[in-house]
């Protein structure tokens, strides 16, 4: 009796292959029944015949290939809601039975994702139908019977790619509020569509529309309009007549202009205009005071309208990949409040144009970078006299009276290449030594001109990758679309024919590498497209499927990332320019080439950026000869700000710009460092260079420079240097000695150590969580110095607990693969970043063993073992199956830290996978990998196990593939 009174029953995800008649007979009073995500191959007709009172039935996500004669469903006369989505109803046979039309009270019907080529006859008899979903089927045209469903309020026909056109009779659906027609092959819209006066939401993205009907403005109730991914060359004027519009999506069209009357859309909250060809925005856009989302990336916008800060409600703001000069790119990327501050400052003081461009010299150790730099500067009659204040513009920035050595790491200096036009290069010369890997990537940034230097006399084609290819991969992964000038030095040591052959070979091999990389990415785009062409259910049906279980949203995100990588290849300006310091013509030709490239507005719009005069004065005051201390306090900087005409409340934005543009370091979010401004980059680089020094003699020389050191102390310092070069460990007082004369006080030292930790160079080994060290020596670990291959292995690595007893554990391992290049210095920086998350750590050169609380974690880096093998970085833990959530809890923060670091490499291609725990347990050298995108997706309902394709008899618990709660973003996305 109790079962007979039951009104709602959820049997979702139970793996049911049938529903016995007895169940239906016992539940005759049922009004709501959910059988979604089961394995039903046919309709449970016998059971349904007893459920005459049913009002809602969900049979979605099953394996139904037909509905019989439809009698079982037709008998459910009271049915108001029926879902048959994600089945195989159109795969074979006659399709849907006509008797489905006997459900006279039906209000909602979902037939999506069924490969249907036609809808059931008599559908027009469903006079009460309010919502019909037929998306992602194979309908060859718009079904005529739908035009008789006059009560219809929601209709989704998206994904029927061959629909092609809408009938004029669409006007009959006068009650329609929501109409989705995404990806239906529409090339035009009928004028009758404009008579749907109740319409509130219209999805037309992914079609071939070039215009809207003239009467489109009649849709006065329209709140959401999506026209993304069409062929619109002009902004449709009819849109301006839609006063209720709140969301407008026009991404990926061919728009060049926006109308001044855009401000008429006063209710607009969301405006997406990314990936068009828009050159400027109308001044009136600042009057869209309700705007909360504004997406403009991937256009050709150079200047933002005055008063842009009025858009204060905007929280989602995307502007990258535009040639911004006013405000500069660095200001725009920080957000609307910073743009407002810039524009207010520009109103306070006159604008200033000061052409300055970053010039980065890179290449192998003996490529000839230093000599090339000196030759270029001497060509201008600017002698490099580092000990003289009269050295003028070749003076290292911030240096006076200090001798510079050649090849001593990273160097930075100003070079006024054209005094007449006031064009200044800020020249960074990067070391070609891998010892500097951990810091060099900091100096690769957008908006710079890169000179890749090759020693032509030493070049051999077999070593192309080491000399050239590697640097292009490194640069391209850090700075997509980087502008590169190839220069071949020591040309005078090559015979004429040899010179020509080597230059041609480099040019040819660069083209080959670019072609291989682009073809590889194109192939990946094709694979994603093929997966998107499948039903989601098909991707979930077998772990053998490519992109098993990955949602359409994550696949589209993945495709967008591949497209971004394809569209932002390095810009290699010309074949290799031969160069010899002996040939003044070659020196002049290179100098002229650099100047012409720098002044090309399409290549370097940022050279012509407009700054408030006060910001420019502030920059100059920070670099004046009197301000040569290592850092300034916030108040010191504020005093300079007052001299520049900046009050304290306006200083923050100026410092933020100078930080983002690489002029100084100011960490406004850091609790300690935000009180200081690191304005003296050359001295700071000198400090960084110390910690990339691998020569014990040089380090000892620094430590023993004090004449008062006795023999015992000298022996001690020898031991410290040995320990540093082997284990990367140094106590704070020895660091202070190494950094003389750069730091004078304990405060200097503490600040520099905080900065080094922020930059990912070192961490304090014995820093307590809450209280000071009480006089004990603070020790610092520099991971890039660790030489021992394997750290001390704890007992748990071998699956034993502390008492030595073996226990059953499940392995959890997330693996990142880097097919093209592993970012130099990434493992060392990551090692520092995770320190706050772990305890009891033990470091090796390529591995870290540690604990998160009481749960073990292992971080491992494995360099590629061959040309076709990728580098990998994995994060692993283990626990017994009932406690596997603790392992997820242990590795998730480490995964998130790595994702944050990888955001610094927007041009880097990498993949993420969850390794099969069964394969790991078997010790398989090539375990199966599940897509890393699953980390950002919820666990599928009702799924408890997944078959491992490498061994079909083994099933993997779903808890070993999906985390308990999804990570915030897909680890593979940017």
CSV table of C-alpha atoms in Angstrom, one decimal, residues 200 216 278 295 351 371 441 466 543 587 610 624-625 669 698 756 775 823 833 855 896:
chain,number,residue,atom,x,y,z
A,200,UNK,CA,13.1,37.2,-25.6
A,216,UNK,CA,14.4,43.0,-37.0
A,278,UNK,CA,37.3,46.7,-35.1
A,295,UNK,CA,35.0,41.4,-24.4
A,351,UNK,CA,50.5,63.7,-22.8
A,371,UNK,CA,80.4,42.0,-29.3
A,441,UNK,CA,62.3,33.9,-18.8
A,466,UNK,CA,70.4,23.8,-30.2
A,543,UNK,CA,37.3,4.9,-23.0
A,587,UNK,CA,76.9,47.1,-38.8
A,610,UNK,CA,50.9,57.8,-24.9
A,624,UNK,CA,68.2,59.6,-11.7
A,625,UNK,CA,71.8,59.2,-10.5
A,669,UNK,CA,49.3,42.4,-3.9
A,698,UNK,CA,84.0,32.9,-8.2
A,756,UNK,CA,63.8,35.9,-4.4
A,775,UNK,CA,68.2,33.6,16.7
A,823,UNK,CA,59.8,25.8,-20.0
A,833,UNK,CA,55.9,27.7,-5.2
A,855,UNK,CA,49.3,12.2,3.0
A,896,UNK,CA,46.5,24.6,-9.1
